[in-house]
mmCIF file of C-alpha atoms in Angstrom:
data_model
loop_
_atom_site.group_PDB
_atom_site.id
_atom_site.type_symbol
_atom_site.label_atom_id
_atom_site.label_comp_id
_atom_site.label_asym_id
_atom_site.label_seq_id
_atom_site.Cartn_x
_atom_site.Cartn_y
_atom_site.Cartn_z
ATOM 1 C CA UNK Z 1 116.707 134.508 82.762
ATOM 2 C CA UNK Z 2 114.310 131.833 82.544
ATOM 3 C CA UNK Z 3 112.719 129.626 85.015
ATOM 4 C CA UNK Z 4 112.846 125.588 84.613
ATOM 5 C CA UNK Z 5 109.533 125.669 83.990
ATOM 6 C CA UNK Z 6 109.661 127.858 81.041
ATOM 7 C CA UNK Z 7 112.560 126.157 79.340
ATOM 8 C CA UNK Z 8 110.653 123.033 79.525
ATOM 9 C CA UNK Z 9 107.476 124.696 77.782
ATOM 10 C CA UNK Z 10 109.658 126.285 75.477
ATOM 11 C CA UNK Z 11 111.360 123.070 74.426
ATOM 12 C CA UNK Z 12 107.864 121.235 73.696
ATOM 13 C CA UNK Z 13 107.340 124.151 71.935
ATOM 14 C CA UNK Z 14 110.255 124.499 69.294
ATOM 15 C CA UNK Z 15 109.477 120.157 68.888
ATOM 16 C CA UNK Z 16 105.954 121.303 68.041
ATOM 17 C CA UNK Z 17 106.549 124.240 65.767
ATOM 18 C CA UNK Z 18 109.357 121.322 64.096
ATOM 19 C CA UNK Z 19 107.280 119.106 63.689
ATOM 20 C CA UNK Z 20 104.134 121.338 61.701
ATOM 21 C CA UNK Z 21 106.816 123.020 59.809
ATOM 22 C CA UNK Z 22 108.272 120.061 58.434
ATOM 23 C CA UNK Z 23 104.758 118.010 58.313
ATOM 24 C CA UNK Z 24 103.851 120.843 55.873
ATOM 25 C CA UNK Z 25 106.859 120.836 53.981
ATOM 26 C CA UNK Z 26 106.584 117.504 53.320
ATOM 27 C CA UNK Z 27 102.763 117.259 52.657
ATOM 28 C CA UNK Z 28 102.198 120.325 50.491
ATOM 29 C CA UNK Z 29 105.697 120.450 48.967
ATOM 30 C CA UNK Z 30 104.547 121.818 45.693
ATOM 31 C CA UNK Z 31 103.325 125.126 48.166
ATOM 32 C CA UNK Z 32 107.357 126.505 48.129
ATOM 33 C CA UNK Z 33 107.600 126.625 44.246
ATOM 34 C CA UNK Z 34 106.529 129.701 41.909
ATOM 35 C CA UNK Z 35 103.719 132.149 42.603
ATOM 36 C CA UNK Z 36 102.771 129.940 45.494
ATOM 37 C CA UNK Z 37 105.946 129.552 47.187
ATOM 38 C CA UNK Z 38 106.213 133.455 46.685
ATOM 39 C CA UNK Z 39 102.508 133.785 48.720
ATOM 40 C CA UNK Z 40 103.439 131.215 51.037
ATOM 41 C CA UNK Z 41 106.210 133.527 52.350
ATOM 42 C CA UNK Z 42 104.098 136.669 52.365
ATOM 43 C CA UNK Z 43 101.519 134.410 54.202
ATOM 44 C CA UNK Z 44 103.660 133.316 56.563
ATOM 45 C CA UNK Z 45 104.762 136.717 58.444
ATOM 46 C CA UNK Z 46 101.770 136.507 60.434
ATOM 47 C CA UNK Z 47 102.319 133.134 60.894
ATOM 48 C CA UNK Z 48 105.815 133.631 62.377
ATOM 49 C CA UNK Z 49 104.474 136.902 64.407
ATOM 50 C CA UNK Z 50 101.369 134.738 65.596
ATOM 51 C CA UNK Z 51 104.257 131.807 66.763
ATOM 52 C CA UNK Z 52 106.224 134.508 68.705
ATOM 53 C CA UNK Z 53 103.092 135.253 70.618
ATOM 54 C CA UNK Z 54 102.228 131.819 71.650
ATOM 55 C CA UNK Z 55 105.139 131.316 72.615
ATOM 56 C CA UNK Z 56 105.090 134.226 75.131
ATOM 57 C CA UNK Z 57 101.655 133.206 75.551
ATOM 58 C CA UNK Z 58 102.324 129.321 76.548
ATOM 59 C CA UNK Z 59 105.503 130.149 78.825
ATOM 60 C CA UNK Z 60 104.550 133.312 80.117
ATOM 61 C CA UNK Z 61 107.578 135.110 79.176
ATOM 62 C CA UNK Z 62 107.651 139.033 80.942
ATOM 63 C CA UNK Z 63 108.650 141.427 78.999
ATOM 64 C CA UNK Z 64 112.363 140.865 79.424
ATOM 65 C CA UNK Z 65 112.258 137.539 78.968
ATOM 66 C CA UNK Z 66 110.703 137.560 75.164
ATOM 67 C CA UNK Z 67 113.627 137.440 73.170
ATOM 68 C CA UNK Z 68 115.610 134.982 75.127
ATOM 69 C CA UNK Z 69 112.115 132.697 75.757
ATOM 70 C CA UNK Z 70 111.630 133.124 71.996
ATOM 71 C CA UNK Z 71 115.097 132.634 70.475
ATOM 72 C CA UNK Z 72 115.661 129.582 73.087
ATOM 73 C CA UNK Z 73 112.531 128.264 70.781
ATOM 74 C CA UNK Z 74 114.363 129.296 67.620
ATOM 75 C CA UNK Z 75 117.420 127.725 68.225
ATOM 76 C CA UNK Z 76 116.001 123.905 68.996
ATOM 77 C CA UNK Z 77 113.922 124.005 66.329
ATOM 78 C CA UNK Z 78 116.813 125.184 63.820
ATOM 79 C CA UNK Z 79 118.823 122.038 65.675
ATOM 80 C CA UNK Z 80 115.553 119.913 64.885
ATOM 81 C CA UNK Z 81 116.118 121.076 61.430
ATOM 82 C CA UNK Z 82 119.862 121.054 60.901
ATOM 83 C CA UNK Z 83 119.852 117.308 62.157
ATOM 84 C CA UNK Z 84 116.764 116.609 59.588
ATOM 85 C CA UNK Z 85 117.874 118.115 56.624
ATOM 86 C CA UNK Z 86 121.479 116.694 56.977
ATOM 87 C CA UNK Z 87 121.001 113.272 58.014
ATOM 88 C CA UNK Z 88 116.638 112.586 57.444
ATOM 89 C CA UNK Z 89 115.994 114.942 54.403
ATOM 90 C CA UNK Z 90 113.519 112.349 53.145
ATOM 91 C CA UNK Z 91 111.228 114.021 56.324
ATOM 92 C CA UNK Z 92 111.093 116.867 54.162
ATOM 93 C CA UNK Z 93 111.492 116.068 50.606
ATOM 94 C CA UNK Z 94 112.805 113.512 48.127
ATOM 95 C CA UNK Z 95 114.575 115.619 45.541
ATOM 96 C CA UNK Z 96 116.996 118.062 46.368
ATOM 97 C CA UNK Z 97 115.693 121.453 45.420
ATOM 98 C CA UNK Z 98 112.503 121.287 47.461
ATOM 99 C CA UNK Z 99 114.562 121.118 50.147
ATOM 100 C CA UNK Z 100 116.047 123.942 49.311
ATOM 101 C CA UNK Z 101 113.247 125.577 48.953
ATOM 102 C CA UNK Z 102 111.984 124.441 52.059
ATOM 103 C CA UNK Z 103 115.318 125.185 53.910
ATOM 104 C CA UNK Z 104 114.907 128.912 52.649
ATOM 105 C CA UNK Z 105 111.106 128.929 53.917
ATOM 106 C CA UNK Z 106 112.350 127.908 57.244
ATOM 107 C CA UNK Z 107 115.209 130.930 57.327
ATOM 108 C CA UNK Z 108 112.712 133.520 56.518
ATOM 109 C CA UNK Z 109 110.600 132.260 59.002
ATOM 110 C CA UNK Z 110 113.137 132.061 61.789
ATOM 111 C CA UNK Z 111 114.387 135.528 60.634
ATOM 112 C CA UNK Z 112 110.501 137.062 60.921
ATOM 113 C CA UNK Z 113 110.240 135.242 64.417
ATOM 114 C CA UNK Z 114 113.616 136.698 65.835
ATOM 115 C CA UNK Z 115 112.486 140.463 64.343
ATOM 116 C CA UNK Z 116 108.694 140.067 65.939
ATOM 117 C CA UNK Z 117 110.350 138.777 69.330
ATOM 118 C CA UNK Z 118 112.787 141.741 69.197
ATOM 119 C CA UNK Z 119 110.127 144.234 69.067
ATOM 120 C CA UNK Z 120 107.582 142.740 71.071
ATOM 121 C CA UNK Z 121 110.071 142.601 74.002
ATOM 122 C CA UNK Z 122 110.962 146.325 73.326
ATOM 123 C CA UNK Z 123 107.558 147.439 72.674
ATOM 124 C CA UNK Z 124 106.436 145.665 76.129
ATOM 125 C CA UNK Z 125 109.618 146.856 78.240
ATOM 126 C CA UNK Z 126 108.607 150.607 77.099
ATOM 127 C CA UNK Z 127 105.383 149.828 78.294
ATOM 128 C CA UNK Z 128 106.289 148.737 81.265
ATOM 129 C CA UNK Z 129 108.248 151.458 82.156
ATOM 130 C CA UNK Z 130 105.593 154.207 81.234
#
C-alpha cells in the first residue's frame, strides 16, 4: 500500500508527465504523422521505461509497491487526458486527426509504462528475495 506521502508525489507526478506530454503534442504536432510519428513511438519506449523509473525514483516505491506507485501515476494522468481530449482538445490539437494521433501516442505510452512497471516490480521482488 502506499504511504500519504507517496500518493502525494505520485499525483504531482502524473500532473507533470500530463502536462510535457500534452505540451509536446501540441508544440511538435507534425512529430505523430508518417515516418516521424512511426520513430516517435520507437523513441519513446525508453522514454516510458525512463518515466517508470522516476517515478520509483521520486516516491521511493519498494519493490512491492512499483506497480501500484506506478499505475496510481498512470491512471491520473489518463484522467488528465480523458478530461482534455473530451472537453479542451484545443490543448492538444485543432483538427481532429492529430488528436487521434496523439490519443494513440499516449496509449502506447501508458501501455509501455504499465509493462516496464510490471517487470521492474517482479524483477526487484526476485531480487529481494535472493
Amino acid at each position: 500500500m502506499l504511504r500519504l506521502n507517496q500518493i502525494i508525489i505520485c499525483s504531482v507526478v502524473a500532473f507533470l508527465f500530463w502536462a510535457l506530454a500534452t505540451l509536446f503534442v501540441h508544440t511538435l504536432p507534425g512529430s505523430l504523422y508518417g515516418m516521424r510519428g512511426n520513430i516517435g513511438f520507437v523513441t519513446s519506449i525508453p522514454v516510458a521505461l525512463l518515466s517508470v523509473w522516476l517515478v520509483c525514483r521520486l516516491a521511493r516505491l519498494e519493490g512491492n509497491q512499483i506497480l501500484s506507485g506506478c499505475l496510481f501515476v498512470m491512471a491520473d494522468a489518463m484522467l488528465y487526458d480523458a478530461i482534455a481530449l473530451r472537453w479542451f482538445p484545443t490543448l492538444y490539437a485543432t483538427d481532429d486527426q492529430t488528436c487521434r494521433l496523439a490519443s494513440a501516442w499516449l496509449l502506447w505510452g501508458y501501455g509501455i509504462s504499465a509493462w516496464g512497471a510490471l517487470l521492474l516490480g517482479l524483477w526487484r521482488e526476485r531480487a529481494a528475495r535472493a
